Coordinates of C-alpha atoms and ligand atoms in Angstrom, one line a residue:
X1 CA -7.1 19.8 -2.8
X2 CA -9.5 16.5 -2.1
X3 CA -10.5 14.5 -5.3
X4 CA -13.5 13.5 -5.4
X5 CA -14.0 10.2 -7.6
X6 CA -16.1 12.3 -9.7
X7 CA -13.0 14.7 -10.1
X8 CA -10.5 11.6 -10.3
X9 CA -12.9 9.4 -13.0
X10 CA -13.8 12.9 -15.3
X11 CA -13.2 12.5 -19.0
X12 CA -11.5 14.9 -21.1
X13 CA -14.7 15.2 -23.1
X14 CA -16.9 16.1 -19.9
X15 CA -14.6 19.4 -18.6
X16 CA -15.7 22.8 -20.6
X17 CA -13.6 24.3 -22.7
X18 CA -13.2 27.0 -19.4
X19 CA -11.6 24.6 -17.5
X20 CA -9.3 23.1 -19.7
X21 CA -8.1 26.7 -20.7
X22 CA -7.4 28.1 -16.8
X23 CA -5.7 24.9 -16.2
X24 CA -3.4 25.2 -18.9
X25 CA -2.9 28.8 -18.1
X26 CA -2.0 27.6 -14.3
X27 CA 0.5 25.1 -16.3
X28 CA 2.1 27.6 -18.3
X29 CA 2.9 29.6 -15.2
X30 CA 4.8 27.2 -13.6
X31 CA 8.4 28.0 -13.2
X32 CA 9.4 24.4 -13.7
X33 CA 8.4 23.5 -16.8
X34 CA 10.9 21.4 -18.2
X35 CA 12.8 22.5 -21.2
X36 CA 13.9 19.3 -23.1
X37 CA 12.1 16.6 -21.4
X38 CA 8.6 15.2 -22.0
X39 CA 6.1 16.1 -20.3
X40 CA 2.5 16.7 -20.4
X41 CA -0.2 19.5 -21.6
X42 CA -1.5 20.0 -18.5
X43 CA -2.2 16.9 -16.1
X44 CA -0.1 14.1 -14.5
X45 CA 2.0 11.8 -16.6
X46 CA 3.1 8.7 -15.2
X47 CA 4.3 5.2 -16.9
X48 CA 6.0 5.0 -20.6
X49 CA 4.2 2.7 -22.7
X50 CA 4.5 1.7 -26.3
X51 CA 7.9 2.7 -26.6
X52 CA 8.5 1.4 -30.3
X53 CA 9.8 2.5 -33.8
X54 CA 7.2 2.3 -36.4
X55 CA 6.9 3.7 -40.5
X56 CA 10.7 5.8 -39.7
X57 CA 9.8 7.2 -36.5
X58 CA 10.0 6.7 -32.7
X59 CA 6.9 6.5 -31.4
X60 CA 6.5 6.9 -27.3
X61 CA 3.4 7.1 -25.4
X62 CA 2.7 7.4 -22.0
X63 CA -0.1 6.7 -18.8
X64 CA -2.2 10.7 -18.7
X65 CA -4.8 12.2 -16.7
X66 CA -5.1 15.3 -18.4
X67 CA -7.4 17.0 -15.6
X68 CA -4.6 17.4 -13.0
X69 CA -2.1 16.1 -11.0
X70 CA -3.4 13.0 -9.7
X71 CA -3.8 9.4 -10.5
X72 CA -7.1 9.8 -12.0
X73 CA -9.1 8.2 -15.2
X74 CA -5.7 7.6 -17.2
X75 CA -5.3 8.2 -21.4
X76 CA -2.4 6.8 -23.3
X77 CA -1.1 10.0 -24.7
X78 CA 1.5 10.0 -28.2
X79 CA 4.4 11.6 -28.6
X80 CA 6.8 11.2 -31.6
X81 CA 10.4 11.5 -32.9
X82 CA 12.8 10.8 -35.9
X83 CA 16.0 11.7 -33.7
X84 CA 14.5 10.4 -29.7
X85 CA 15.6 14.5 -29.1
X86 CA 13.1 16.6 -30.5
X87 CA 9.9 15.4 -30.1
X88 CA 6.0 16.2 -31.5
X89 CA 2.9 15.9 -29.2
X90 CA 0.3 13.8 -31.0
X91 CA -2.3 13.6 -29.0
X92 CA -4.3 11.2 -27.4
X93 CA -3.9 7.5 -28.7
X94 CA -6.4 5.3 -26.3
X95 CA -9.4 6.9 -24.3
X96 CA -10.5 5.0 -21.8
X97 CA -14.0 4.8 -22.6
X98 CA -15.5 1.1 -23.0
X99 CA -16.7 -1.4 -20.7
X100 CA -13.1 -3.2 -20.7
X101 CA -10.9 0.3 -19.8
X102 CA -13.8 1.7 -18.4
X103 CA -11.1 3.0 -15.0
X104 CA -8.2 3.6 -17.2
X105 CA -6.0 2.4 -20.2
X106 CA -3.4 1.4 -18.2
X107 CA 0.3 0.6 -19.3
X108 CA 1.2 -1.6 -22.2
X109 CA 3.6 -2.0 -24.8
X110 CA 3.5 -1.6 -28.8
X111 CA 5.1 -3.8 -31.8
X112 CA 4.9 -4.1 -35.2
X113 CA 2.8 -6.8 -37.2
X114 CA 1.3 -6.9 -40.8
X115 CA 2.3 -3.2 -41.2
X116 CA 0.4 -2.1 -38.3
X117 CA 1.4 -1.0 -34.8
X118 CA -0.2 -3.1 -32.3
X119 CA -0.8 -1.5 -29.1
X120 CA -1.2 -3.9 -26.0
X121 CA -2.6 -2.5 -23.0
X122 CA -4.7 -3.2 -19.4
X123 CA -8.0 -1.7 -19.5
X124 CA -8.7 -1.1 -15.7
X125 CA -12.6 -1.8 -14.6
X126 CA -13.9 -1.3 -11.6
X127 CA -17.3 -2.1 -11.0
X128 CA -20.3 -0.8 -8.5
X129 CA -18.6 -2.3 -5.2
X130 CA -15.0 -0.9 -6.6
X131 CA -14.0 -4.1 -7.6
X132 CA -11.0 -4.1 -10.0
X133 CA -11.1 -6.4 -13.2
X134 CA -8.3 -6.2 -15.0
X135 CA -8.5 -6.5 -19.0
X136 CA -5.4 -7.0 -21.4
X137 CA -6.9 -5.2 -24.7
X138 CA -5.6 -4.2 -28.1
X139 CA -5.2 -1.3 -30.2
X140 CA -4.1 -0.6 -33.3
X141 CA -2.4 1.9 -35.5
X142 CA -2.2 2.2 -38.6
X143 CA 0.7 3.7 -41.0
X144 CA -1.3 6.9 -41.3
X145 CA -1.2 7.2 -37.4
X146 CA -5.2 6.6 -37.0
X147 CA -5.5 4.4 -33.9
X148 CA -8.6 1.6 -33.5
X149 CA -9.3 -0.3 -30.4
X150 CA -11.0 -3.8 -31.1
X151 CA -14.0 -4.3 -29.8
X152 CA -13.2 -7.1 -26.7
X153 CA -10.2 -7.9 -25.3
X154 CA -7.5 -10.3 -25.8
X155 CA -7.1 -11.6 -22.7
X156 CA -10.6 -11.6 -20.0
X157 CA -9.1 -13.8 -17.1
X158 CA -6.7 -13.8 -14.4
X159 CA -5.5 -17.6 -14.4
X160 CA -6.4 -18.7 -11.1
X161 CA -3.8 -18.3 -8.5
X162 CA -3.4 -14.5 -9.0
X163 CA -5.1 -11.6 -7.8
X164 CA -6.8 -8.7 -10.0
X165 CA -3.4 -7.0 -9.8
X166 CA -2.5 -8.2 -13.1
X167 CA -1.0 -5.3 -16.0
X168 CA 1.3 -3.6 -17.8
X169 CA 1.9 -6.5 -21.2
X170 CA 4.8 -5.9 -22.5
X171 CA 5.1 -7.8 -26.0
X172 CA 8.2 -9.3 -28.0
X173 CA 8.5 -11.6 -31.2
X174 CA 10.3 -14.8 -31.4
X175 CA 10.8 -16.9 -34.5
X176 CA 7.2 -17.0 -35.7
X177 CA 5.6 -16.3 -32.1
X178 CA 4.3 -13.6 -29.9
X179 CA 5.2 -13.7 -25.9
X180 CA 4.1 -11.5 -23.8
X181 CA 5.0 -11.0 -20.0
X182 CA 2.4 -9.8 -17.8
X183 CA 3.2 -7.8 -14.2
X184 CA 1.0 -10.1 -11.9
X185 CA 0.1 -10.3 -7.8
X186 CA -0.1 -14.4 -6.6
X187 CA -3.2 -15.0 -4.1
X188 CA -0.6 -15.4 -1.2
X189 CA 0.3 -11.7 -2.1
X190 CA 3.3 -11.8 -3.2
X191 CA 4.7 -10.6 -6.8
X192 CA 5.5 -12.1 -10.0
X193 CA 5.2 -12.1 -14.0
X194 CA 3.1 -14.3 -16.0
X195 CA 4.3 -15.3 -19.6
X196 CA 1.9 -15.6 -22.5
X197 CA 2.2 -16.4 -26.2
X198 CA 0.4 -15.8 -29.3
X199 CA 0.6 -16.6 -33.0
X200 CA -0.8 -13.4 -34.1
X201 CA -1.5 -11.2 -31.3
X202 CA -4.5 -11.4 -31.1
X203 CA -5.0 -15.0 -29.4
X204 CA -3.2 -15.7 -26.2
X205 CA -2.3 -18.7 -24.5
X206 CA -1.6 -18.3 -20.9
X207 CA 2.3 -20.0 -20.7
X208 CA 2.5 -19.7 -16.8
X209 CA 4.5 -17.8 -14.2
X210 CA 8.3 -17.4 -15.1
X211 CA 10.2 -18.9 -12.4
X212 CA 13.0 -16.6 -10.5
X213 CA 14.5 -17.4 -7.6
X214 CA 12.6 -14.0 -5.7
X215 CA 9.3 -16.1 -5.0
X216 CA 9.2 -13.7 -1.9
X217 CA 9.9 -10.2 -3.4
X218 CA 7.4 -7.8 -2.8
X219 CA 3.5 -7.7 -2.9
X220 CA 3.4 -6.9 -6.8
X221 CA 5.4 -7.0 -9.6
X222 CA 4.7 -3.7 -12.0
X223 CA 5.9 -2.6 -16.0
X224 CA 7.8 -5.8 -16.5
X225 CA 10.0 -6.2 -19.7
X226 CA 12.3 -8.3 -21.0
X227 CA 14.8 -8.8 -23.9
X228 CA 18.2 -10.2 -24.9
X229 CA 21.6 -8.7 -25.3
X230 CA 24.9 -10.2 -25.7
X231 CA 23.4 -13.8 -25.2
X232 CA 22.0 -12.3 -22.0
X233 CA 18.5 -12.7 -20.8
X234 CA 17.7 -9.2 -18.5
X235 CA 14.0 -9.0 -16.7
X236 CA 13.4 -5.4 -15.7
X237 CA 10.7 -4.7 -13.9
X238 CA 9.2 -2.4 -10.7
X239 CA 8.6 -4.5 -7.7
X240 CA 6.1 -2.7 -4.9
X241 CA 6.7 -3.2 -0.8
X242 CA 10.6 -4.1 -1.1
X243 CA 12.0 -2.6 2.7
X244 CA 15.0 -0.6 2.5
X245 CA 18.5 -1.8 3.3
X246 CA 21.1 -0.4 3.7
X247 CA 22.1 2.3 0.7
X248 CA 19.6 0.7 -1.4
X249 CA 15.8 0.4 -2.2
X250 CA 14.9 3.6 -0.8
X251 CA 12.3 5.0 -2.9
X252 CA 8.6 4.4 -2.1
X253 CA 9.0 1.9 -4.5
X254 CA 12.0 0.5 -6.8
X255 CA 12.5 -0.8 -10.2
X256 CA 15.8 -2.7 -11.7
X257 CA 17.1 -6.0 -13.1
X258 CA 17.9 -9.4 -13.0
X259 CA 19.9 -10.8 -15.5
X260 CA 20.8 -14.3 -16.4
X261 CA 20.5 -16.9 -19.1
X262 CA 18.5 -16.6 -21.9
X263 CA 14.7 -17.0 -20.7
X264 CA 13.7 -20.8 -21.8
X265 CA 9.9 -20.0 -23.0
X266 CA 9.2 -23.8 -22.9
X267 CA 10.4 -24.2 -19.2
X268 CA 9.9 -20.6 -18.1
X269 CA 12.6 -21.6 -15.8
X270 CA 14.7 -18.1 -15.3
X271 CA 18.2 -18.4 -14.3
X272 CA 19.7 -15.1 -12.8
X273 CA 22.0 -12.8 -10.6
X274 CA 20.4 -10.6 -7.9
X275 CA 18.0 -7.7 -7.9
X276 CA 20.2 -4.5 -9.2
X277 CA 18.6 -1.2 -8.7
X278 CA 18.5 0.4 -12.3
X279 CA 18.6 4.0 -11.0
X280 CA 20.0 5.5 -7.6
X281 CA 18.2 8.9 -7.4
X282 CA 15.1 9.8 -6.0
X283 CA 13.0 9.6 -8.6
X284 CA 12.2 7.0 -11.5
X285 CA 9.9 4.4 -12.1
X286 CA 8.2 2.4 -14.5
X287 CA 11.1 2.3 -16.9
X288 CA 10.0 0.7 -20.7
X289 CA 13.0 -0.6 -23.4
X290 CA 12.6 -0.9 -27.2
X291 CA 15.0 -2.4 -29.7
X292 CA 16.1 0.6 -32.3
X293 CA 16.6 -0.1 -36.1
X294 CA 20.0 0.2 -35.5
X295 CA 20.1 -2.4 -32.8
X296 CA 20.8 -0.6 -30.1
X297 CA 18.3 -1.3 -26.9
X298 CA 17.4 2.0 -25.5
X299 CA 15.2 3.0 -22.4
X300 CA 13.0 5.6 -20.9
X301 CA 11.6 5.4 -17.6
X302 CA 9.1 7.8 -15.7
X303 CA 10.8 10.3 -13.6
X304 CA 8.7 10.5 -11.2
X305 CA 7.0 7.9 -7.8
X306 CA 3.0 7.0 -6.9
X307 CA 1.7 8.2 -3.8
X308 CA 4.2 11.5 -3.7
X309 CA 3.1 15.0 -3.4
X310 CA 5.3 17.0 -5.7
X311 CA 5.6 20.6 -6.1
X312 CA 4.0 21.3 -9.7
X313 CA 1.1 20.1 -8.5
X314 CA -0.3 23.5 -7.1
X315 CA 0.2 24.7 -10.9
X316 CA -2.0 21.8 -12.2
X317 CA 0.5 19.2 -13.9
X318 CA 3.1 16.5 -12.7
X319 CA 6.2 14.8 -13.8
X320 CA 8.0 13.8 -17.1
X321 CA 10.1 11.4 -18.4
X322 CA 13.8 10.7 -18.5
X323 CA 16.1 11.1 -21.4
X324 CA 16.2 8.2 -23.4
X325 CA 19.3 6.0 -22.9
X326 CA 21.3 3.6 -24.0
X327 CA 21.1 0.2 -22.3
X328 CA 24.4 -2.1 -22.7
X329 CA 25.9 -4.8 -20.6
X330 CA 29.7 -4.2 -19.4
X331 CA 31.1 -7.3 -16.5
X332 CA 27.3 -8.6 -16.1
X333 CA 26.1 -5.6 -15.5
X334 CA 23.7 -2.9 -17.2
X335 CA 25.2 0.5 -18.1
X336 CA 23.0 3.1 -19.5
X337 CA 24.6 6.3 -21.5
X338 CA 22.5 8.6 -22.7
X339 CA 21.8 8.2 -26.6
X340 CA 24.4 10.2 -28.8
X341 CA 22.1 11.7 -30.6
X342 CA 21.6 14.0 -27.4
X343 CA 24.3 15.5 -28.5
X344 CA 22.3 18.3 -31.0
X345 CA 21.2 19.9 -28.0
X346 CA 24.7 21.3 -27.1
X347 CA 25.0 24.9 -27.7
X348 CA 27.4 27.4 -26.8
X349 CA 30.4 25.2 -25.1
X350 CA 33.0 26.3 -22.5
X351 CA 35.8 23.9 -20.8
X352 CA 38.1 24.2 -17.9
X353 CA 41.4 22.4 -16.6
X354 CA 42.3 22.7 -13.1
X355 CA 43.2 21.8 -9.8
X356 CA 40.7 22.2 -7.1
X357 CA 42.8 22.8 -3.6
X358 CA 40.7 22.6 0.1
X359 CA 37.3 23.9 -0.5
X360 CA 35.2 25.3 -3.4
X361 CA 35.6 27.0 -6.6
X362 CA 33.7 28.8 -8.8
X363 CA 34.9 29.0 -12.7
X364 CA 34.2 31.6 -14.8
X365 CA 31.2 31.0 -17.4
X366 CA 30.1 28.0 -15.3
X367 CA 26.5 28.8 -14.8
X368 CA 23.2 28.1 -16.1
X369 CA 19.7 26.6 -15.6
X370 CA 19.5 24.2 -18.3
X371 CA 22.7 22.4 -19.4
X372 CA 25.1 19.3 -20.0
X373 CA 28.0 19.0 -18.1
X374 CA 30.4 16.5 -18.5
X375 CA 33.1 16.2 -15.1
X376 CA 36.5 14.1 -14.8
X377 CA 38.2 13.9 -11.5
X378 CA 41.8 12.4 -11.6
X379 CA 44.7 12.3 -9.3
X380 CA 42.0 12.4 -6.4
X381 CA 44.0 13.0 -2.7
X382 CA 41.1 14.5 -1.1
X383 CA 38.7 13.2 0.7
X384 CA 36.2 14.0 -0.7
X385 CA 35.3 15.8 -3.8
X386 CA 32.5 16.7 -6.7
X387 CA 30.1 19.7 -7.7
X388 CA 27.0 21.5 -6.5
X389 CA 25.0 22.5 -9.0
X390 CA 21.9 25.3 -9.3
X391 CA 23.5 27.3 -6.4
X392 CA 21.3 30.2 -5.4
X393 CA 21.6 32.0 -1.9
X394 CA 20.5 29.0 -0.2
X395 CA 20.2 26.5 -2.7
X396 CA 22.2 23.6 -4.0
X397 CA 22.5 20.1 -5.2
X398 CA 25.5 18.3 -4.4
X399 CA 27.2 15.5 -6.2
X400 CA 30.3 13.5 -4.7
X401 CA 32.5 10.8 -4.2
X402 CA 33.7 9.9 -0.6
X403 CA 37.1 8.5 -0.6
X404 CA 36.9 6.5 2.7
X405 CA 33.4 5.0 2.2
X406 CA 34.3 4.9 -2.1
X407 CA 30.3 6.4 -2.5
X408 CA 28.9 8.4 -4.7
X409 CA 26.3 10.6 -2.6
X410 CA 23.3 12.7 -4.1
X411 CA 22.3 15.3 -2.1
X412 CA 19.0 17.1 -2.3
X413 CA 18.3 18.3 1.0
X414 CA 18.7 22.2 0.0
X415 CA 17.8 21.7 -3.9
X416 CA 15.1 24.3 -3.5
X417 CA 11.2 23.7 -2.0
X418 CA 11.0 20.3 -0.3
X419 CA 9.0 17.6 -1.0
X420 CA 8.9 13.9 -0.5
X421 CA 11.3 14.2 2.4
X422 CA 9.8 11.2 4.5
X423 CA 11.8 9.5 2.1
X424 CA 14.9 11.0 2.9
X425 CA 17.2 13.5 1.0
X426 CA 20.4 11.8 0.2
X427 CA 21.4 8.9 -1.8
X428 CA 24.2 6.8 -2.1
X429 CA 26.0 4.0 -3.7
X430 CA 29.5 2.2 -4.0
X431 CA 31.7 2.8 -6.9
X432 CA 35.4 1.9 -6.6
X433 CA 37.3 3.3 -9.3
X434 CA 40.8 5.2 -10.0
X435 CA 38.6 8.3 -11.9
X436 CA 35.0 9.5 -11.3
X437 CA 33.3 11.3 -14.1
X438 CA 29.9 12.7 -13.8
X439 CA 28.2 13.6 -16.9
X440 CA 25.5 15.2 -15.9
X441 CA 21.8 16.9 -17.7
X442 CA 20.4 19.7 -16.4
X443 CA 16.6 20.6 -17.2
X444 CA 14.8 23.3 -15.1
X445 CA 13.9 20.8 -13.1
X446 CA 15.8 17.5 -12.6
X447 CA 19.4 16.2 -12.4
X448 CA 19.9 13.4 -14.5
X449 CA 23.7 12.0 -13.6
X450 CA 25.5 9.4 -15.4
X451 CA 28.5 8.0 -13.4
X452 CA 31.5 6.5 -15.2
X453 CA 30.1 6.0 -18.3
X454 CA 26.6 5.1 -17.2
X455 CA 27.9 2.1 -14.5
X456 CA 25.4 4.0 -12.3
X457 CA 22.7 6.6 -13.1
X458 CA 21.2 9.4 -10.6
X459 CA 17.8 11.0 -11.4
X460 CA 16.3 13.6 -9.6
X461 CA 13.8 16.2 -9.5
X462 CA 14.8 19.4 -8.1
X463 CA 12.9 22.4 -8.0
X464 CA 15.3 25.1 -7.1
X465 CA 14.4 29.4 -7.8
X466 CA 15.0 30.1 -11.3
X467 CA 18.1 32.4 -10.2
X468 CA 20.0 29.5 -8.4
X469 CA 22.6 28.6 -11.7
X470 CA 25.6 28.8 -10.1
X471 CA 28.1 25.7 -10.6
X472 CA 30.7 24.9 -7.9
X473 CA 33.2 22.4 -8.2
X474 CA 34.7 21.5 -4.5
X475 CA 37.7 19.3 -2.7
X476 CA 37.7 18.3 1.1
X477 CA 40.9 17.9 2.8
X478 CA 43.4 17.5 -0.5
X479 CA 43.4 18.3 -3.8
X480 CA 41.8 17.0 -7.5
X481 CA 42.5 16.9 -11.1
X482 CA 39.8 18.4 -12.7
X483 CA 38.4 18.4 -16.7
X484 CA 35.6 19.8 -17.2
X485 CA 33.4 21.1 -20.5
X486 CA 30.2 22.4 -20.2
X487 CA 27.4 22.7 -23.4
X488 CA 24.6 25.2 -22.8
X489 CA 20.9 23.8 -23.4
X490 CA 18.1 25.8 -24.6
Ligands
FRU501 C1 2.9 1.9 -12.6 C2 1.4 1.7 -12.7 C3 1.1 0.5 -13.6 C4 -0.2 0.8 -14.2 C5 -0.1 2.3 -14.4 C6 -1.4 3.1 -14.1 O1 3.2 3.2 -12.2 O2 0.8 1.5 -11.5 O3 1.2 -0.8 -13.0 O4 -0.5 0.2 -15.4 O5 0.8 2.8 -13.4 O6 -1.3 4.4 -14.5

């Protein structure tokens, strides 16, 4: 189907009741709706935003179109939890309906301040030539959950040197200030972040750009954020028209790191390592961090790419986001674990210890569509070696690590109806290590595989036939150790 801008630029309050009810219907008849991942009512999500922990809950919001699977007229939509497991659907927290959000409430970030969650957002304008004019606005919640936009925005300019591809706040405190860094496009057209600062959120004082050493990296720099750990300064954030090389920066478009000293807000002066991919599947995006009463830093990211056709969209809705995880840093480097309390979604349990011998195996009770899998390979002589998982008749998704190369490979090309292939089906990366374990999430549809304790991450859609659940574990030319304990999901 052909949007029309009409179609794309609908609100929620102009489609009859009709509508909104056979759309749903054609959502709820999806075979991959997801089981224990976020997704939407009906729509496309994209970004998260707002990611936060407010009055004794987590609190995660994120970029909606409600009308279907497209980048259309985008809502920030709420979600909550007191465990980041189970979570409630709240509805919609910022409509994009005034002058300054006019084209959408684009992505922000949220923090607390005089008892109230401040929401800080880009309201996208266009106006009658389809000229954009970006707005960084405000909204706030209160501790009964009502949400109130102020009346203008915080922030009305782009400085001059920068184009009108200037979003995506994301806010932290500091002794008694506010900064904020800002995802920003420089007139030559190449990408960047902009730091601000505030007293009290709501007046801003441009600060300038943050100085990297990537001054040519990419036309735009989108969803920046950055915070501290271990003494560490890390800037995350998704840079747009990187070309691929080798293994790396295959996706349409690719988000990760730099790490280095802690960021100098008076200088702005950022002293780092290089660009690390965050993420070695196929598909995430956008990812968003928020500092946990307990300390811990934890992040979700959207599982999911612009500009990609993917197959929920003939049922009316698109993508989710990832299982919130634990960010920590281990030799100058990020790991990411999924967060423990994951661990109340493990039902029925079944393990295994073996030896897998020249070619594959299936083990009894090693099946399913939606589970956690947790797999240690030891005493590795083969050549290669790892699992395919929802096997059907002609289905499968392989995971593995080649010995001679010492990669991990992803491999999607026969995970079940195709899509995005221009991009390529396989991904790789480097690992040297002694053992590989792959602990691994299975929803109905996505792979979410943490390698070694999180020192990589692969997340993938896959949209395999509801009947593929086999689970085959496999060696190539020699023998492995295997442990392995599976935890049904439901
Ligand atoms: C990233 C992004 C952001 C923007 C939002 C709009 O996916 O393009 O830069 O704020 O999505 O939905």
């Amino acid at each position: 189907m052909n949007w029309t801008k009409e179609q794309r630029y609908k609100r929620l309050d102009e489609a009859g009741e009709k509508e909104i009810q056979e759309l749903s219907i054609r959502v709820n008849e999806c075979p991959w709706r997801q089981k224990f991942h976020i997704q939407p009512v009906t729509g496309l999500l994209n970004d998260p935003n707002g990611f936060s922990f407010y009055e004794g809950e987590y609190h995660l919001f994120y970029q909606w179109f409600p009308l279907g699977p497209i980048h259309g007229l985008k809502y920030w939509y709420h979600t909550k939890s007191k465990d980041l497991v189970h979570w409630e659907n709240a509805g919609i927290a910022i409509e994009p309906h005034d002058y300054f959000d006019s084209h959408g409430a684009y992505s922000g970030s949220a923090i607390e301040h005089n008892g109230n969650l401040y929401l800080m957002y880009t309201g996208n304008t266009r106006d009658e030539n389809w000229v954009r004019n970006p707005y960084q606005c405000i909204a706030i919640m209160n501790p009964s959950g009502k949400i109130t936009k102020m009346n203008k925005p915080v922030i009305s300019k782009i400085p001059t040197g920068y184009t009108e591809h200037f979003r995506d706040p994301k806010v932290w405190k500091s002794g008694e200030s506010f900064y904020a860094i800002i995802g920003a496009q420089r007139s030559d057209e190449t990408g960047c972040v902009l730091l601000y600062s505030s007293p009290n959120m709501i007046d801003w004082k441009f600060e300038g750009e943050i100085m990297t050493d990537m001054r040519h990296f990419g036309y735009m720099w989108e969803c920046p954020d950055y915070f501290e750990l271990n003494n560490k300064g890390i800037l995350i954030f998704s840079p747009q028209g990187i070309p691929p090389k080798e293994d790396e920066f295959q996706n349409i478009y690719q988000s990760g790191y730099i790490i280095g000293d802690n960021l100098d807000v008076a200088e702005r002066n950022f002293v780092h390592g290089s660009f690390t991919e965050l993420d070695r599947g196929f598909d995430f995006y956008a990812p968003q961090t928020m500092l946990d009463p307990n300390g811990r830093r934890i992040l979700s990211g959207w599982m999911g790419l612009p500009e990609i056709d993917y197959p929920t969209d003939q049922y009316g809705w698109a993508h989710c986001l990832t299982l919130p995880r634990e960010v920590t840093i281990r030799d100058n480097k990020l790991v990411q674990t999924p967060v423990c309390e994951l661990k109340k979604l493990r039902g029925e349990e079944i393990t295994v210890e073996t030896i897998i011998t020249n070619g594959s195996q299936e083990i009894d009770g090693f099946h399913g569509e939606t589970y956690e899998l947790i797999a240690e390979f030891t005493e590795a002589e083969a050549d290669e070696f790892g699992m395919e998982l929802r096997v059907g008749e002609q289905e499968k998704t392989i995971i593995k690590y080649e010995n001679a190369t010492k990669k991990i490979v992803l491999d999607r090309t026969f995970s079940g109806q195709p899509f995005a292939e221009k991009f390529g089906t396989i991904r790789k990366c480097h690992l040297e290590a002694e053992k590989i374990k792959f602990h691994v999430f299975v929803d109905v549809s996505s792979v979410e595989i943490f390698i070694n304790d999180g020192e990589e991450v692969f997340t993938s859609r896959i949209f395999p036939k509801k009947e593929s659940t086999g689970i085959r574990f496999f060696a190539k030319d020699g023998q492995v150790h295997l442990n392995a304990v599976k935890w049904a999901v439901s």
